[in-house]
Amino acid sequence: MGWLVKHIQNHPGGRKSFRRLYPPHLLPYLSGTQLRVSLGRPDSADFHERYAKAARQWEEDVALAEKKHAGTFVALDGPTILHLAAAFHAEALEEDDQARWDADEREQFKAIAVRVDETGGMNSWAGSERSRWATKTRETQEAALASRKALKATGDLQGVLEEWTEESLLLAEARGYSS
């Protein structure tokens, strides 16, 4: 039993290509009239993987072109990116300030510390409660920094993108830039 695979172009010698035309009304927003990707031979190990990747690429191209056609796509230019970066920095400082002085968190810690003492447990923060928040924040930041340093040191651009994509999309969306 064979696979039914659409948008395949046959070449001499048994090679195949993914070939799919873009919708005519979207052509002004795309480079070219079609997506064409070499898939190799159907019996190669990653033939179906290359096909799936090409099909996803076509869908992504069309989705982006649809946004441009509908007028809902906003290209981020230099000044907008700088504005969003400044907004991210300001919001991060604001969140840090709120967490630093969060009375509810301190009361919760004190209540738990009392229960730990009552049950005979050991409170490792006894006597140094005031430095607890700063110490825990520093530990968290050092762990994140180590991860980011490793991504940069290995040149893992995909990892860097994954690290910041969600954060960037949330910020852009909050500022009225739909993704």
PDB file of C-alpha atoms in Angstrom:
ATOM      1  CA  MET A   1       0.000   0.000   0.000  1.00  0.00           C
ATOM      2  CA  GLY A   2       1.454   3.387  -0.995  1.00  0.00           C
ATOM      3  CA  TRP A   3       1.181   6.884   0.364  1.00  0.00           C
ATOM      4  CA  LEU A   4      -1.051   9.435  -1.343  1.00  0.00           C
ATOM      5  CA  VAL A   5       1.153  12.514  -1.520  1.00  0.00           C
ATOM      6  CA  LYS A   6      -0.086  15.725  -3.179  1.00  0.00           C
ATOM      7  CA  HIS A   7       1.910  18.409  -4.962  1.00  0.00           C
ATOM      8  CA  ILE A   8       4.628  16.077  -6.211  1.00  0.00           C
ATOM      9  CA  GLN A   9       6.522  16.647  -9.424  1.00  0.00           C
ATOM     10  CA  ASN A  10       8.328  13.675 -10.961  1.00  0.00           C
ATOM     11  CA  HIS A  11      11.805  14.090 -12.461  1.00  0.00           C
ATOM     12  CA  PRO A  12      13.829  11.770 -14.693  1.00  0.00           C
ATOM     13  CA  GLY A  13      15.824   9.266 -12.678  1.00  0.00           C
ATOM     14  CA  GLY A  14      13.165   8.914  -9.981  1.00  0.00           C
ATOM     15  CA  ARG A  15      13.731  12.138  -8.041  1.00  0.00           C
ATOM     16  CA  LYS A  16      10.682  14.030  -6.760  1.00  0.00           C
ATOM     17  CA  SER A  17       9.995  17.671  -5.908  1.00  0.00           C
ATOM     18  CA  PHE A  18       7.354  19.383  -3.845  1.00  0.00           C
ATOM     19  CA  ARG A  19       5.698  21.915  -6.114  1.00  0.00           C
ATOM     20  CA  ARG A  20       2.693  23.932  -5.074  1.00  0.00           C
ATOM     21  CA  LEU A  21       1.356  27.144  -6.563  1.00  0.00           C
ATOM     22  CA  TYR A  22       0.451  30.085  -4.350  1.00  0.00           C
ATOM     23  CA  PRO A  23      -3.072  31.528  -4.557  1.00  0.00           C
ATOM     24  CA  PRO A  24      -3.142  34.227  -7.279  1.00  0.00           C
ATOM     25  CA  HIS A  25      -4.514  36.969  -4.998  1.00  0.00           C
ATOM     26  CA  LEU A  26      -1.502  36.565  -2.680  1.00  0.00           C
ATOM     27  CA  LEU A  27       1.222  36.774  -5.344  1.00  0.00           C
ATOM     28  CA  PRO A  28       1.981  40.476  -4.656  1.00  0.00           C
ATOM     29  CA  TYR A  29       3.002  39.475  -1.116  1.00  0.00           C
ATOM     30  CA  LEU A  30       5.180  36.485  -2.047  1.00  0.00           C
ATOM     31  CA  SER A  31       8.439  36.033  -3.889  1.00  0.00           C
ATOM     32  CA  GLY A  32       7.491  33.861  -6.804  1.00  0.00           C
ATOM     33  CA  THR A  33       4.382  32.058  -7.932  1.00  0.00           C
ATOM     34  CA  GLN A  34       5.081  28.714  -6.265  1.00  0.00           C
ATOM     35  CA  LEU A  35       7.099  26.862  -3.677  1.00  0.00           C
ATOM     36  CA  ARG A  36       9.404  24.263  -5.176  1.00  0.00           C
ATOM     37  CA  VAL A  37      11.566  22.040  -2.949  1.00  0.00           C
ATOM     38  CA  SER A  38      13.645  19.038  -3.950  1.00  0.00           C
ATOM     39  CA  LEU A  39      12.593  15.931  -1.998  1.00  0.00           C
ATOM     40  CA  GLY A  40      15.039  13.415  -3.437  1.00  0.00           C
ATOM     41  CA  ARG A  41      14.014   9.826  -4.033  1.00  0.00           C
ATOM     42  CA  PRO A  42      10.837   8.423  -2.435  1.00  0.00           C
ATOM     43  CA  ASP A  43      12.796   5.530  -0.928  1.00  0.00           C
ATOM     44  CA  SER A  44      15.218   7.831   0.930  1.00  0.00           C
ATOM     45  CA  ALA A  45      14.921   7.762   4.725  1.00  0.00           C
ATOM     46  CA  ASP A  46      13.842  11.375   5.155  1.00  0.00           C
ATOM     47  CA  PHE A  47      11.666  11.809   2.064  1.00  0.00           C
ATOM     48  CA  HIS A  48       8.429  12.174   4.038  1.00  0.00           C
ATOM     49  CA  GLU A  49      10.118  14.481   6.550  1.00  0.00           C
ATOM     50  CA  ARG A  50      11.294  16.786   3.726  1.00  0.00           C
ATOM     51  CA  TYR A  51       7.806  16.673   2.230  1.00  0.00           C
ATOM     52  CA  ALA A  52       6.196  17.600   5.565  1.00  0.00           C
ATOM     53  CA  LYS A  53       8.671  20.466   6.030  1.00  0.00           C
ATOM     54  CA  ALA A  54       7.909  21.814   2.547  1.00  0.00           C
ATOM     55  CA  ALA A  55       4.164  21.572   3.148  1.00  0.00           C
ATOM     56  CA  ARG A  56       4.557  23.487   6.457  1.00  0.00           C
ATOM     57  CA  GLN A  57       6.667  26.119   4.699  1.00  0.00           C
ATOM     58  CA  TRP A  58       3.955  26.608   2.068  1.00  0.00           C
ATOM     59  CA  GLU A  59       1.308  26.975   4.799  1.00  0.00           C
ATOM     60  CA  GLU A  60       3.466  29.514   6.676  1.00  0.00           C
ATOM     61  CA  ASP A  61       4.135  31.505   3.510  1.00  0.00           C
ATOM     62  CA  VAL A  62       0.430  31.626   2.680  1.00  0.00           C
ATOM     63  CA  ALA A  63      -0.577  32.541   6.252  1.00  0.00           C
ATOM     64  CA  LEU A  64       1.879  35.452   6.299  1.00  0.00           C
ATOM     65  CA  ALA A  65       0.752  36.611   2.852  1.00  0.00           C
ATOM     66  CA  GLU A  66      -2.887  36.433   4.018  1.00  0.00           C
ATOM     67  CA  LYS A  67      -2.033  38.716   6.952  1.00  0.00           C
ATOM     68  CA  LYS A  68      -0.326  41.168   4.620  1.00  0.00           C
ATOM     69  CA  HIS A  69      -3.279  41.001   2.208  1.00  0.00           C
ATOM     70  CA  ALA A  70      -5.760  41.644   5.047  1.00  0.00           C
ATOM     71  CA  GLY A  71      -3.648  44.505   6.411  1.00  0.00           C
ATOM     72  CA  THR A  72      -3.124  42.822   9.790  1.00  0.00           C
ATOM     73  CA  PHE A  73       0.612  42.237   9.398  1.00  0.00           C
ATOM     74  CA  VAL A  74       2.845  44.824  11.040  1.00  0.00           C
ATOM     75  CA  ALA A  75       6.472  44.722  10.009  1.00  0.00           C
ATOM     76  CA  LEU A  76       8.672  45.659  12.925  1.00  0.00           C
ATOM     77  CA  ASP A  77      11.115  48.395  11.999  1.00  0.00           C
ATOM     78  CA  GLY A  78      14.141  49.622  13.976  1.00  0.00           C
ATOM     79  CA  PRO A  79      12.367  52.293  16.065  1.00  0.00           C
ATOM     80  CA  THR A  80       9.510  49.925  16.922  1.00  0.00           C
ATOM     81  CA  ILE A  81      11.943  47.225  18.002  1.00  0.00           C
ATOM     82  CA  LEU A  82      13.796  49.743  20.186  1.00  0.00           C
ATOM     83  CA  HIS A  83      10.492  50.832  21.705  1.00  0.00           C
ATOM     84  CA  LEU A  84       9.524  47.235  22.464  1.00  0.00           C
ATOM     85  CA  ALA A  85      12.957  46.511  23.965  1.00  0.00           C
ATOM     86  CA  ALA A  86      12.646  49.561  26.229  1.00  0.00           C
ATOM     87  CA  ALA A  87       9.126  48.479  27.208  1.00  0.00           C
ATOM     88  CA  PHE A  88      10.407  44.973  28.005  1.00  0.00           C
ATOM     89  CA  HIS A  89      13.167  46.423  30.195  1.00  0.00           C
ATOM     90  CA  ALA A  90      10.765  48.753  32.010  1.00  0.00           C
ATOM     91  CA  GLU A  91       8.253  45.972  32.619  1.00  0.00           C
ATOM     92  CA  ALA A  92      10.983  43.630  33.886  1.00  0.00           C
ATOM     93  CA  LEU A  93      12.126  46.276  36.382  1.00  0.00           C
ATOM     94  CA  GLU A  94       8.533  46.877  37.453  1.00  0.00           C
ATOM     95  CA  GLU A  95       7.910  43.155  37.976  1.00  0.00           C
ATOM     96  CA  ASP A  96      11.159  42.891  39.931  1.00  0.00           C
ATOM     97  CA  ASP A  97      10.126  45.787  42.159  1.00  0.00           C
ATOM     98  CA  GLN A  98       6.667  44.283  42.763  1.00  0.00           C
ATOM     99  CA  ALA A  99       8.129  40.889  43.643  1.00  0.00           C
ATOM    100  CA  ARG A 100      10.770  42.418  45.900  1.00  0.00           C
ATOM    101  CA  TRP A 101       8.188  44.196  48.054  1.00  0.00           C
ATOM    102  CA  ASP A 102       5.338  41.640  47.841  1.00  0.00           C
ATOM    103  CA  ALA A 103       3.856  41.568  51.352  1.00  0.00           C
ATOM    104  CA  ASP A 104       1.687  38.516  50.600  1.00  0.00           C
ATOM    105  CA  GLU A 105       4.734  36.422  49.689  1.00  0.00           C
ATOM    106  CA  ARG A 106       6.513  37.454  52.895  1.00  0.00           C
ATOM    107  CA  GLU A 107       3.476  36.638  55.023  1.00  0.00           C
ATOM    108  CA  GLN A 108       3.164  33.264  53.309  1.00  0.00           C
ATOM    109  CA  PHE A 109       6.845  32.552  54.005  1.00  0.00           C
ATOM    110  CA  LYS A 110       6.439  33.541  57.669  1.00  0.00           C
ATOM    111  CA  ALA A 111       3.379  31.276  58.041  1.00  0.00           C
ATOM    112  CA  ILE A 112       5.229  28.339  56.504  1.00  0.00           C
ATOM    113  CA  ALA A 113       8.288  29.031  58.685  1.00  0.00           C
ATOM    114  CA  VAL A 114       6.067  28.849  61.796  1.00  0.00           C
ATOM    115  CA  ARG A 115       4.632  25.501  60.646  1.00  0.00           C
ATOM    116  CA  VAL A 116       8.133  24.177  59.940  1.00  0.00           C
ATOM    117  CA  ASP A 117       9.237  25.183  63.456  1.00  0.00           C
ATOM    118  CA  GLU A 118       6.100  23.619  65.019  1.00  0.00           C
ATOM    119  CA  THR A 119       6.744  20.290  63.307  1.00  0.00           C
ATOM    120  CA  GLY A 120      10.381  20.262  64.344  1.00  0.00           C
ATOM    121  CA  GLY A 121      11.716  20.965  60.882  1.00  0.00           C
ATOM    122  CA  MET A 122      14.676  23.154  60.094  1.00  0.00           C
ATOM    123  CA  ASN A 123      14.234  26.593  58.546  1.00  0.00           C
ATOM    124  CA  SER A 124      17.422  27.251  56.615  1.00  0.00           C
ATOM    125  CA  TRP A 125      16.538  30.945  56.445  1.00  0.00           C
ATOM    126  CA  ALA A 126      16.164  31.451  60.202  1.00  0.00           C
ATOM    127  CA  GLY A 127      17.949  34.647  61.123  1.00  0.00           C
ATOM    128  CA  SER A 128      18.507  35.734  57.532  1.00  0.00           C
ATOM    129  CA  GLU A 129      14.935  36.179  56.290  1.00  0.00           C
ATOM    130  CA  ARG A 130      15.711  39.665  54.963  1.00  0.00           C
ATOM    131  CA  SER A 131      18.276  38.375  52.474  1.00  0.00           C
ATOM    132  CA  ARG A 132      16.132  35.409  51.370  1.00  0.00           C
ATOM    133  CA  TRP A 133      14.432  37.129  48.442  1.00  0.00           C
ATOM    134  CA  ALA A 134      17.662  38.607  47.078  1.00  0.00           C
ATOM    135  CA  THR A 135      19.496  35.297  47.390  1.00  0.00           C
ATOM    136  CA  LYS A 136      16.741  33.327  45.651  1.00  0.00           C
ATOM    137  CA  THR A 137      16.495  35.944  42.884  1.00  0.00           C
ATOM    138  CA  ARG A 138      20.265  35.865  42.351  1.00  0.00           C
ATOM    139  CA  GLU A 139      20.214  32.036  42.142  1.00  0.00           C
ATOM    140  CA  THR A 140      17.434  32.157  39.549  1.00  0.00           C
ATOM    141  CA  GLN A 141      19.216  34.786  37.467  1.00  0.00           C
ATOM    142  CA  GLU A 142      22.539  32.918  37.631  1.00  0.00           C
ATOM    143  CA  ALA A 143      20.874  29.731  36.390  1.00  0.00           C
ATOM    144  CA  ALA A 144      19.214  31.612  33.523  1.00  0.00           C
ATOM    145  CA  LEU A 145      22.479  33.363  32.684  1.00  0.00           C
ATOM    146  CA  ALA A 146      24.378  30.062  32.566  1.00  0.00           C
ATOM    147  CA  SER A 147      21.803  28.681  30.130  1.00  0.00           C
ATOM    148  CA  ARG A 148      21.984  31.774  27.925  1.00  0.00           C
ATOM    149  CA  LYS A 149      25.781  31.809  27.992  1.00  0.00           C
ATOM    150  CA  ALA A 150      25.825  28.190  26.823  1.00  0.00           C
ATOM    151  CA  LEU A 151      23.489  29.021  23.927  1.00  0.00           C
ATOM    152  CA  LYS A 152      25.672  31.933  22.877  1.00  0.00           C
ATOM    153  CA  ALA A 153      28.939  30.038  23.310  1.00  0.00           C
ATOM    154  CA  THR A 154      27.771  27.185  21.079  1.00  0.00           C
ATOM    155  CA  GLY A 155      26.228  29.560  18.547  1.00  0.00           C
ATOM    156  CA  ASP A 156      22.847  27.884  19.012  1.00  0.00           C
ATOM    157  CA  LEU A 157      20.704  30.466  17.220  1.00  0.00           C
ATOM    158  CA  GLN A 158      17.688  28.154  17.262  1.00  0.00           C
ATOM    159  CA  GLY A 159      17.992  27.838  21.039  1.00  0.00           C
ATOM    160  CA  VAL A 160      18.272  31.612  21.440  1.00  0.00           C
ATOM    161  CA  LEU A 161      15.202  32.079  19.268  1.00  0.00           C
ATOM    162  CA  GLU A 162      13.241  29.538  21.285  1.00  0.00           C
ATOM    163  CA  GLU A 163      14.383  31.225  24.509  1.00  0.00           C
ATOM    164  CA  TRP A 164      13.077  34.638  23.497  1.00  0.00           C
ATOM    165  CA  THR A 165      10.286  33.981  20.983  1.00  0.00           C
ATOM    166  CA  GLU A 166       7.439  33.493  23.452  1.00  0.00           C
ATOM    167  CA  GLU A 167       8.495  36.478  25.556  1.00  0.00           C
ATOM    168  CA  SER A 168       8.803  38.672  22.461  1.00  0.00           C
ATOM    169  CA  LEU A 169       5.447  37.611  21.046  1.00  0.00           C
ATOM    170  CA  LEU A 170       3.667  38.264  24.343  1.00  0.00           C
ATOM    171  CA  LEU A 171       5.216  41.720  24.604  1.00  0.00           C
ATOM    172  CA  ALA A 172       4.417  42.621  21.000  1.00  0.00           C
ATOM    173  CA  GLU A 173       0.837  41.408  21.420  1.00  0.00           C
ATOM    174  CA  ALA A 174       0.408  43.396  24.642  1.00  0.00           C
ATOM    175  CA  ARG A 175       1.552  46.497  22.753  1.00  0.00           C
ATOM    176  CA  GLY A 176      -0.955  45.924  19.939  1.00  0.00           C
ATOM    177  CA  TYR A 177       1.262  44.160  17.424  1.00  0.00           C
ATOM    178  CA  SER A 178      -0.469  40.924  16.485  1.00  0.00           C
ATOM    179  CA  SER A 179       1.734  37.965  15.608  1.00  0.00           C
TER     180      SER A 179
END
